[in-house]
mmCIF file of C-alpha atoms in Angstrom:
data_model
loop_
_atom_site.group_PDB
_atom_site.id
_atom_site.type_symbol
_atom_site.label_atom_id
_atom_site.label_comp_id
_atom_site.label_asym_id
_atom_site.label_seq_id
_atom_site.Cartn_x
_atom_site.Cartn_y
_atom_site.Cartn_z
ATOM 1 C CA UNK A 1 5.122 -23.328 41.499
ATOM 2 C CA UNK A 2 6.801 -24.474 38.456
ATOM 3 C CA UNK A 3 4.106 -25.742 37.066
ATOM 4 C CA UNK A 4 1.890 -22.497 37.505
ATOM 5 C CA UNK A 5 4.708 -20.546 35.695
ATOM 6 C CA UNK A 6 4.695 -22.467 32.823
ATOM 7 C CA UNK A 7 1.290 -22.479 32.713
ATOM 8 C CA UNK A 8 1.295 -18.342 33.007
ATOM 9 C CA UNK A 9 4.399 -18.327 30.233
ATOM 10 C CA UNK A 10 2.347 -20.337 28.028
ATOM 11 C CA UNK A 11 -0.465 -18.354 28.846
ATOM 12 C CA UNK A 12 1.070 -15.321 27.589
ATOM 13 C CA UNK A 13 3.260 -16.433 24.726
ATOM 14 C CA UNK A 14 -0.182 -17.507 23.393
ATOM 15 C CA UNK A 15 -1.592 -14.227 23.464
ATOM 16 C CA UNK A 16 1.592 -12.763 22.388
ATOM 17 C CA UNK A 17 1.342 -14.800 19.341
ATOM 18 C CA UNK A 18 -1.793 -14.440 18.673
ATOM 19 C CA UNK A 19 -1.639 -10.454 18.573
ATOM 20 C CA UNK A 20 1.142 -11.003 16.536
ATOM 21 C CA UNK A 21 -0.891 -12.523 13.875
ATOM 22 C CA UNK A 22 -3.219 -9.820 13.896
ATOM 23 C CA UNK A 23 -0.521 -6.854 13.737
ATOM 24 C CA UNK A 24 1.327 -9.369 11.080
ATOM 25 C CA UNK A 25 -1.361 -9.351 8.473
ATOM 26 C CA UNK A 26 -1.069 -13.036 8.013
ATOM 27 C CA UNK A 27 -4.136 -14.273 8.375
ATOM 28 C CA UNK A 28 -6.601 -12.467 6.300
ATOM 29 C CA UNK A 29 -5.384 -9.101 6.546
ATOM 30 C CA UNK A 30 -7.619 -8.020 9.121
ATOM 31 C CA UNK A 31 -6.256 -5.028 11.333
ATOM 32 C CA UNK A 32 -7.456 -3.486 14.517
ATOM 33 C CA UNK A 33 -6.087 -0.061 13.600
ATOM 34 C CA UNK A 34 -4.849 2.130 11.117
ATOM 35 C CA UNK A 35 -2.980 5.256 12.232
ATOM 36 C CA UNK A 36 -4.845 8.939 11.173
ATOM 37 C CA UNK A 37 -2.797 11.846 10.827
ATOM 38 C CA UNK A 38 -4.206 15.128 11.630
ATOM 39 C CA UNK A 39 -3.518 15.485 8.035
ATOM 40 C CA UNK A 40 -6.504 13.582 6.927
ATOM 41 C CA UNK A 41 -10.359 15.237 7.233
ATOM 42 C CA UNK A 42 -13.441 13.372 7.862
ATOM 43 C CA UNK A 43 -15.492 12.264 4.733
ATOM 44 C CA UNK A 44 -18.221 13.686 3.825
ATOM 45 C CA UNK A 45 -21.325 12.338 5.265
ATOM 46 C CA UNK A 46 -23.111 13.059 2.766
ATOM 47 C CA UNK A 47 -21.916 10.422 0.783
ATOM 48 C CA UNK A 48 -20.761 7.689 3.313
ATOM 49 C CA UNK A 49 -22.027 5.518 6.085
ATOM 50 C CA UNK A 50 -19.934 5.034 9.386
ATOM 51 C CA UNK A 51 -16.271 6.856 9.868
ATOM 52 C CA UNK A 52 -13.731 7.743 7.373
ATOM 53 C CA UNK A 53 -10.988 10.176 6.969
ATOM 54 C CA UNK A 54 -9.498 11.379 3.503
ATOM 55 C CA UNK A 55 -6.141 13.654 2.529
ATOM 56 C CA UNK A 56 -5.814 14.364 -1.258
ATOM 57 C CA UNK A 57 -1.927 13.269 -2.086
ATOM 58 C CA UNK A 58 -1.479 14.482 -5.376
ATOM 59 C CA UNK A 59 -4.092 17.560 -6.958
ATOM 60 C CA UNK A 60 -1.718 18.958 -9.831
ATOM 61 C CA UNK A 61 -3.797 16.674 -12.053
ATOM 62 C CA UNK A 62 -2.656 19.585 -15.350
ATOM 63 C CA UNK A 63 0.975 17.465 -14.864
ATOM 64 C CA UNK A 64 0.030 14.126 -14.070
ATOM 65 C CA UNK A 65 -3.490 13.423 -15.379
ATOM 66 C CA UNK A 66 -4.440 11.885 -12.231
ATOM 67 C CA UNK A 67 -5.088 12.184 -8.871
ATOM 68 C CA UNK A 68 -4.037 10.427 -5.816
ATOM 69 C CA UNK A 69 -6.158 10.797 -1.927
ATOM 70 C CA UNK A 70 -5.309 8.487 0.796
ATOM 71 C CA UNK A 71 -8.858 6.983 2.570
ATOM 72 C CA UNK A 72 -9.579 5.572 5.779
ATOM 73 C CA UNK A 73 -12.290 3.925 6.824
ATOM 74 C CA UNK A 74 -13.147 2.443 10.234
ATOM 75 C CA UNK A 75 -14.943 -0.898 10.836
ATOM 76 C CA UNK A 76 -18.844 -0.865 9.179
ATOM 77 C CA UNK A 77 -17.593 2.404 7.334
ATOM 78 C CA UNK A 78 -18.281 2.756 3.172
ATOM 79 C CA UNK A 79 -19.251 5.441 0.785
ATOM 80 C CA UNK A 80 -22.699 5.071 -0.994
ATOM 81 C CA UNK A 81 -23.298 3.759 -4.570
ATOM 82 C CA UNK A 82 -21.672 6.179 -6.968
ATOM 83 C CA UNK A 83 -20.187 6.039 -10.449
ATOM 84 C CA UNK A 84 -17.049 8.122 -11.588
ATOM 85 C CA UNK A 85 -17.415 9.601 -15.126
ATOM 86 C CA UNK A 86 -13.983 9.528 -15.447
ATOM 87 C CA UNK A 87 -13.430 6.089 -13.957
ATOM 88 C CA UNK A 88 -11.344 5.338 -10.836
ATOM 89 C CA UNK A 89 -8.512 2.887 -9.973
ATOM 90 C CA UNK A 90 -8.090 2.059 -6.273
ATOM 91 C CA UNK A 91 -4.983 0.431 -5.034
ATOM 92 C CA UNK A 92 -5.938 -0.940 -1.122
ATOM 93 C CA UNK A 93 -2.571 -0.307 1.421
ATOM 94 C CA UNK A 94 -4.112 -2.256 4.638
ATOM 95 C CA UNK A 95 -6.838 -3.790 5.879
ATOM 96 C CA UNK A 96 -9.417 -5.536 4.680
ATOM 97 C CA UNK A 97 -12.773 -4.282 2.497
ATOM 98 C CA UNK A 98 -15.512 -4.641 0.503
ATOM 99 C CA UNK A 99 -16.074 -3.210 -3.646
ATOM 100 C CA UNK A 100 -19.039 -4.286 -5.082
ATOM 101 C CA UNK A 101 -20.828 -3.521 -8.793
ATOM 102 C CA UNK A 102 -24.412 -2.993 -8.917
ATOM 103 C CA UNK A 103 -25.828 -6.651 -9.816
ATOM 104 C CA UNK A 104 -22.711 -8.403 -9.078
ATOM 105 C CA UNK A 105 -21.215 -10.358 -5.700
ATOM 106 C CA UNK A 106 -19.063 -8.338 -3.259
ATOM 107 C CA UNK A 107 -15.299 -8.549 -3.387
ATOM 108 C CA UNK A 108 -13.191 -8.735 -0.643
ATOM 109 C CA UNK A 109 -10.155 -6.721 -0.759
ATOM 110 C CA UNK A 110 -6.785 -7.273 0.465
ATOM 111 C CA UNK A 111 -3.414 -5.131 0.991
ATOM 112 C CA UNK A 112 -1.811 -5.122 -2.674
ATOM 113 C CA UNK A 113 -5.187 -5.561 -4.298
ATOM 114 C CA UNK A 114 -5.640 -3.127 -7.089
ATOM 115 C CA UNK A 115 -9.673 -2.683 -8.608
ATOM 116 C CA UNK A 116 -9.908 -0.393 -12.349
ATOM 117 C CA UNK A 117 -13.592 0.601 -11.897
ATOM 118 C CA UNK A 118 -14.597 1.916 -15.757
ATOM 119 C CA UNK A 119 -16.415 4.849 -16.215
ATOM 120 C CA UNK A 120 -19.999 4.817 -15.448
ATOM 121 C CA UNK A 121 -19.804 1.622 -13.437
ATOM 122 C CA UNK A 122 -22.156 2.152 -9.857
ATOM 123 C CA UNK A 123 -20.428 0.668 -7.214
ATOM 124 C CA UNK A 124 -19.229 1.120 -3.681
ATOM 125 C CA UNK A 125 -16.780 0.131 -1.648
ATOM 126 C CA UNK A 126 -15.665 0.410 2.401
ATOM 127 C CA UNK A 127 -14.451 -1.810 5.390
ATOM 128 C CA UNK A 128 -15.309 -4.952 6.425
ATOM 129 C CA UNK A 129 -17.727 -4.785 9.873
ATOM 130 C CA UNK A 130 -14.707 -5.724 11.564
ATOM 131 C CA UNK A 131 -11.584 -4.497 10.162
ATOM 132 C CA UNK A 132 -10.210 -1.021 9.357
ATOM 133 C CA UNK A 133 -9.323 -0.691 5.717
ATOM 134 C CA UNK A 134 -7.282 2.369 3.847
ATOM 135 C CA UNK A 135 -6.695 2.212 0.285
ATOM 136 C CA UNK A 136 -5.779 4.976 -2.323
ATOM 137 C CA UNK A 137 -8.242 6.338 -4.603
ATOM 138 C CA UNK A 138 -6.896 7.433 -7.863
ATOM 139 C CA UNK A 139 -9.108 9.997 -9.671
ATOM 140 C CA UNK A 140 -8.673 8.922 -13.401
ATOM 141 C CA UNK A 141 -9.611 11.532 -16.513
ATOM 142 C CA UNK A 142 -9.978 14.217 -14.154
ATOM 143 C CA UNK A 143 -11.273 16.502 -16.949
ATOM 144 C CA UNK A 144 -14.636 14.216 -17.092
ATOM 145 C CA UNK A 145 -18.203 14.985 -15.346
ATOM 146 C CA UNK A 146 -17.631 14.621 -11.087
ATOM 147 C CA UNK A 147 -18.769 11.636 -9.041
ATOM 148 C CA UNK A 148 -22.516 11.158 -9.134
ATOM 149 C CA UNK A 149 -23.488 10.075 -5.926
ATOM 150 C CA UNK A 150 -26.836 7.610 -5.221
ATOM 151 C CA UNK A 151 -28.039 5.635 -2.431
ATOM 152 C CA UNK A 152 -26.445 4.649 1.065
ATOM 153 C CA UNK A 153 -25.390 1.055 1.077
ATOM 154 C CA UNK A 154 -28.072 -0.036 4.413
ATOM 155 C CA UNK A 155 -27.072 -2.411 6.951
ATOM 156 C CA UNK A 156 -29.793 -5.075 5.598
ATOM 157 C CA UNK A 157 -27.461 -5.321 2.592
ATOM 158 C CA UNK A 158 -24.214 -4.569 4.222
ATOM 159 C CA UNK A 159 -24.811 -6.942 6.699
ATOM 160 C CA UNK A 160 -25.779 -9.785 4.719
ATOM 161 C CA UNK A 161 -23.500 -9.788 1.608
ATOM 162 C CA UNK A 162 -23.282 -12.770 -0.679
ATOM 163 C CA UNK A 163 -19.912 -13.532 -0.829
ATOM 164 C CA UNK B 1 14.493 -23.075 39.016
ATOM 165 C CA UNK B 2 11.733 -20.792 39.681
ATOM 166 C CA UNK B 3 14.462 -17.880 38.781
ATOM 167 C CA UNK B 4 15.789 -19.695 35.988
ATOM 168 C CA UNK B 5 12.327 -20.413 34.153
ATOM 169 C CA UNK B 6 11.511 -16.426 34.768
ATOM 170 C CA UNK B 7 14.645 -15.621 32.818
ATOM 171 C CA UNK B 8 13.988 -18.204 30.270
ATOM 172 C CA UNK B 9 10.638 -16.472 30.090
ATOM 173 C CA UNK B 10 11.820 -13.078 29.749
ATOM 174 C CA UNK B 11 14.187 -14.174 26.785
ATOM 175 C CA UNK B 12 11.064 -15.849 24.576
ATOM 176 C CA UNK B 13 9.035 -13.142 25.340
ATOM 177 C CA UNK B 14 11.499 -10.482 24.660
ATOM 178 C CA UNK B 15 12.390 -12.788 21.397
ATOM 179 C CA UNK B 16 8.693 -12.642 20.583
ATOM 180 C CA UNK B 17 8.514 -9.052 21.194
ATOM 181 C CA UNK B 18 11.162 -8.146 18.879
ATOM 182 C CA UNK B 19 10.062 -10.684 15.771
ATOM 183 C CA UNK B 20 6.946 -8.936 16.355
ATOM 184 C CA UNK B 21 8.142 -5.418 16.044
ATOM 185 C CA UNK B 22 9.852 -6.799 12.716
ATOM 186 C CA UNK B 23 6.925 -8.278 11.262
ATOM 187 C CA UNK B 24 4.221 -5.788 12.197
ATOM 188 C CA UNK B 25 5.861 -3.454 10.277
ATOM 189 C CA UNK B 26 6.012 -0.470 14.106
ATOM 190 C CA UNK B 27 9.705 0.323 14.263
ATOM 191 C CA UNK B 28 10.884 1.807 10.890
ATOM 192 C CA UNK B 29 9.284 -0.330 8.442
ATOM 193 C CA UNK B 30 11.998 -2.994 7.555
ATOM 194 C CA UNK B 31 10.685 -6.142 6.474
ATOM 195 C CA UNK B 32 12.582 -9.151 5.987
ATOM 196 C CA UNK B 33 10.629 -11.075 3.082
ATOM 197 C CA UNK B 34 7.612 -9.474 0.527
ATOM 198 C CA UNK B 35 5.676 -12.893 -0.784
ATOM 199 C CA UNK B 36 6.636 -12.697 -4.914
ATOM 200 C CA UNK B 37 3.668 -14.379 -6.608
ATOM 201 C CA UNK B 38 4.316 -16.787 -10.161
ATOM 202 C CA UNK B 39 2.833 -13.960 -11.902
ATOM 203 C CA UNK B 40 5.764 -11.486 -11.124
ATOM 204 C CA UNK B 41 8.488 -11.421 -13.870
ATOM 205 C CA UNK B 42 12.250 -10.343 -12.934
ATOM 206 C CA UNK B 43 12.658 -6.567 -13.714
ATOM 207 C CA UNK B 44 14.910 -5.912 -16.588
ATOM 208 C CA UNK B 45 18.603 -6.525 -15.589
ATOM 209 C CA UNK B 46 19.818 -3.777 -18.109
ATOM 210 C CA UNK B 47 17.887 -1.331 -16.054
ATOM 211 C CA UNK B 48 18.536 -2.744 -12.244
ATOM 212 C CA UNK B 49 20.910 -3.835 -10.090
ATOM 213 C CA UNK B 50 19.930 -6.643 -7.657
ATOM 214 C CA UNK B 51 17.113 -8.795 -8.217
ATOM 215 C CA UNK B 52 13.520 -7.619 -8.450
ATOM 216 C CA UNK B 53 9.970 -8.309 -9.900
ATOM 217 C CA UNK B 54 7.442 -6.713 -11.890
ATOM 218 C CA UNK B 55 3.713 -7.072 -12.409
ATOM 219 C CA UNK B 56 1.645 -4.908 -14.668
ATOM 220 C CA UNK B 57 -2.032 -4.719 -12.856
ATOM 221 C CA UNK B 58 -2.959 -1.546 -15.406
ATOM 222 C CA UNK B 59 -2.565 -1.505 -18.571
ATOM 223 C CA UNK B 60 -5.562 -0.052 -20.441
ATOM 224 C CA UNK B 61 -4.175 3.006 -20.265
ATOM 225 C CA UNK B 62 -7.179 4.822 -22.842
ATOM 226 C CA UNK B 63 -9.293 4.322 -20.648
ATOM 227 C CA UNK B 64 -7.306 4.996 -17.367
ATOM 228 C CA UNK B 65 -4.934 8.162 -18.825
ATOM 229 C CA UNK B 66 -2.455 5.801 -16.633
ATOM 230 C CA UNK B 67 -1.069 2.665 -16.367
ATOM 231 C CA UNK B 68 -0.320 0.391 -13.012
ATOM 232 C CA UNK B 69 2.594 -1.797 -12.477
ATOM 233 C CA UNK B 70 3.542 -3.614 -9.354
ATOM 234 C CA UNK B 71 7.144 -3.594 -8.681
ATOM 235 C CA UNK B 72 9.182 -5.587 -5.595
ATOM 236 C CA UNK B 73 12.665 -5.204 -4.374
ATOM 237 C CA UNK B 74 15.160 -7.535 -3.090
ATOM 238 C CA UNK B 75 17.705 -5.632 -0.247
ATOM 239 C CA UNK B 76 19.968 -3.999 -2.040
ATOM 240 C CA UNK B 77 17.871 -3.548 -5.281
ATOM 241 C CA UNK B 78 17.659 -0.512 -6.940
ATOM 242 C CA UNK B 79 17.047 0.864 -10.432
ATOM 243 C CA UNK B 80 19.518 2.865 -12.491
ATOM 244 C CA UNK B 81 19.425 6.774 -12.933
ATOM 245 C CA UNK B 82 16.123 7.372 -15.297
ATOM 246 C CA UNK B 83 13.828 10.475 -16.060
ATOM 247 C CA UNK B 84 10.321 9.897 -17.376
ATOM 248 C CA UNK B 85 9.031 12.699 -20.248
ATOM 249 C CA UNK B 86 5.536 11.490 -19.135
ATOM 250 C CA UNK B 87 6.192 11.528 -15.207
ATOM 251 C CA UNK B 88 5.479 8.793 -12.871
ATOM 252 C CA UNK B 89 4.029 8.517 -9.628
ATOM 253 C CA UNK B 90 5.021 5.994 -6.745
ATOM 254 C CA UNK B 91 2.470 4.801 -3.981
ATOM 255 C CA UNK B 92 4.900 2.561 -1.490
ATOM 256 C CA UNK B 93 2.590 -0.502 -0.193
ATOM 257 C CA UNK B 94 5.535 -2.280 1.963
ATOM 258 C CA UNK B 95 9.061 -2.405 3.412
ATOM 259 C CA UNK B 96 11.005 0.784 3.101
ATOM 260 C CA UNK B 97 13.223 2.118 0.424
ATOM 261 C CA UNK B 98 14.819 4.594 -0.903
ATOM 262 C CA UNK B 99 13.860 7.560 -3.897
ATOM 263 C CA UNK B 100 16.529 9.773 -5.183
ATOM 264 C CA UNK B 101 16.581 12.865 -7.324
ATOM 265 C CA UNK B 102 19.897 13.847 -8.883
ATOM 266 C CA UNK B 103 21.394 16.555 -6.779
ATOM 267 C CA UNK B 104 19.442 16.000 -3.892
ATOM 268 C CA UNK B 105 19.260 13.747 -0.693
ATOM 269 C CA UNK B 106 17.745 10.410 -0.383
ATOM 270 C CA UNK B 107 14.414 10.163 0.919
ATOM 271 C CA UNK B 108 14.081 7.202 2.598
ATOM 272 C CA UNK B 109 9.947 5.756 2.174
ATOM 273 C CA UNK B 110 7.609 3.944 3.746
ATOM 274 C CA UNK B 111 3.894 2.232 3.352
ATOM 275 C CA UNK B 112 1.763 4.742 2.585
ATOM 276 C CA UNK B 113 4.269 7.468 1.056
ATOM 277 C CA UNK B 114 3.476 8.668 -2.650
ATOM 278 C CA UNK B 115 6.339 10.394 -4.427
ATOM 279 C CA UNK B 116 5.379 12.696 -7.336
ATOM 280 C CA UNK B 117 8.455 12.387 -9.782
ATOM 281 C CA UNK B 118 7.861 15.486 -12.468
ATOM 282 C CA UNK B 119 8.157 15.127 -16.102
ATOM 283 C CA UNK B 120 11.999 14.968 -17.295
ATOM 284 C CA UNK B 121 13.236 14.967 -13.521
ATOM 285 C CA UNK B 122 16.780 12.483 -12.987
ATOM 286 C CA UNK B 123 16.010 10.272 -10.317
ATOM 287 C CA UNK B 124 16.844 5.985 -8.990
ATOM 288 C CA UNK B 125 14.341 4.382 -6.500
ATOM 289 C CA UNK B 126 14.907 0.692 -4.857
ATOM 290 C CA UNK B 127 15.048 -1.206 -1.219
ATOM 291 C CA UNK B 128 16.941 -0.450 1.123
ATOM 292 C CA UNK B 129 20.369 -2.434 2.002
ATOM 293 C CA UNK B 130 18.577 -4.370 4.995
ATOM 294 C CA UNK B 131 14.834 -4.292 3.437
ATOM 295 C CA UNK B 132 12.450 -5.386 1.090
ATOM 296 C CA UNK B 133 10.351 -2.617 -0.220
ATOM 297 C CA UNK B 134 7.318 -2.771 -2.809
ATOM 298 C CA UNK B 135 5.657 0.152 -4.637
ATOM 299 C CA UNK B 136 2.837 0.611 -7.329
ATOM 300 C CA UNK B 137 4.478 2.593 -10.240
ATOM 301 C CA UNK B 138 2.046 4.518 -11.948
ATOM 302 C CA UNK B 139 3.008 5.678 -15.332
ATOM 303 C CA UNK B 140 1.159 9.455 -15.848
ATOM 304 C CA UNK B 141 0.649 10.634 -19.740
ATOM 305 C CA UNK B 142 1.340 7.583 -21.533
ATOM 306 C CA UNK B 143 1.309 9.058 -24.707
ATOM 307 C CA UNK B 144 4.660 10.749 -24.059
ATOM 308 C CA UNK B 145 8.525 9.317 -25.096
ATOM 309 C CA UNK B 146 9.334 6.381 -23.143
ATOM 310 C CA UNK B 147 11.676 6.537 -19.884
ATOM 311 C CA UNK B 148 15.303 7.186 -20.550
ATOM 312 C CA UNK B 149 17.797 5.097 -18.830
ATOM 313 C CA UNK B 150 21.052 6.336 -17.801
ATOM 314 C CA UNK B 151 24.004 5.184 -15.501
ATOM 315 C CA UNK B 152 23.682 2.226 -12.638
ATOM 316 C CA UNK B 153 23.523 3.537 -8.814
ATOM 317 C CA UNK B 154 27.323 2.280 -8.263
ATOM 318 C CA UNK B 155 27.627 0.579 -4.682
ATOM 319 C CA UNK B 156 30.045 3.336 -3.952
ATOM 320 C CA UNK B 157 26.713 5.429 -3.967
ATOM 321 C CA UNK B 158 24.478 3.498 -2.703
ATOM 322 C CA UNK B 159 26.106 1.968 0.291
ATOM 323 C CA UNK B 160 27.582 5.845 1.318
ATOM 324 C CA UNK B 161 24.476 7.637 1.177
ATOM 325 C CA UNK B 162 24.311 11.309 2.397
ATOM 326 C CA UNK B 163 20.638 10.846 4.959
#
């Protein structure tokens, strides 16, 4: 019997542990979840693959010359190539995801990470297959031409990323 | 025995449990250590009490309209009273701290809370007493006056806060 319940307390201090690492962000940031609020809206699908959710933080761009939405995106989910006129900075608060440049190797992104994406640039950016991701998008030069929005980033490519 | 290896159980578990709430960031978002990389510098001891670090991610702000800076609290950090004629804007990424406007309440912050501090607007931000706490600080319209620096938070503030 004592054996068996240090077998069991092993058993689940192991799995404690290993949940732990998860939840802790230790490893490599990955992260089962990442709470919505009913604040946030569903992306457009117009312009992104998989599930996402979006609430616009700061809009009184006339003050601050920038705005700031909170994004969401669930396992497998990004937005299509695009380019910003205007430019964007994002500024990634959990999880773990992808940017990418047109001709250039994925990056993988990390909580802390911050990516200055110049005006004109096509890129995209999203989760990992396997880890929910939310970073801030900060809509630089808001005064400039909106988003232009191209092609959906397919699971051939998604899937098989050189990184 | 069998009783006494359940109890020990219980207490690693419950140990486990707790350390875990801690580090996955559930309860109230105390954290008891934010990794400072080599590339932080110590914030400017004329303008903080406590110890803290600062990182500049954005800086081409003709391009951007805004700059990015990285900032990390010790416990018990905090900046002195300041107003910004350009603005700022805070996007917390760990721990939880506090932001202050003269005349007002504390707010106490979290991951994932943005503060929108208007142009010319008295206000202190730092850790908590009991937590680290990190947050980008964007600087909005950097073509205004630089930020004006006034008085420390005194401990007899900070440590008797009206929440």
């Amino acid at each position: 019997m004592k054996k068996e319940i240090i077998t069991i307390t092993f058993a689940v201090v192991t799995a404690l542990a290993i949940n732990s690492l998860n939840a802790q962000d230790m490893s490599n940031g990955k992260l089962d979840k990442i709470e919505v609020t009913e604040d946030m809206q569903p992306v457009n699908p117009d312009w992104f693959t998989g599930t996402g959710w979006l609430e616009m933080l700061v809009t009184d761009t006339d003050t601050f010359g920038v705005s700031v939405g909170n994004v969401i995106f669930k396992p497998g989910c990004r937005n299509h190539w695009h380019k910003h006129p205007g430019g964007q900075l994002l500024i990634v608060t959990d999880g773990m995801g992808y940017y990418q440049e047109r001709g250039k190797p994925v990056q993988v992104l990390h909580k802390g990470d911050v990516v200055a994406i110049y005006p004109g640039v096509e890129h995209w950016h999203g989760a990992t297959p396997d880890s929910w991701f939310a970073h801030m998008a900060l809509g630089t030069n808001p005064e400039a031409a909106p988003t232009e929005w191209m092609e959906p980033v397919s699971d051939d490519v998604y899937f098989n990323l050189d990184k």
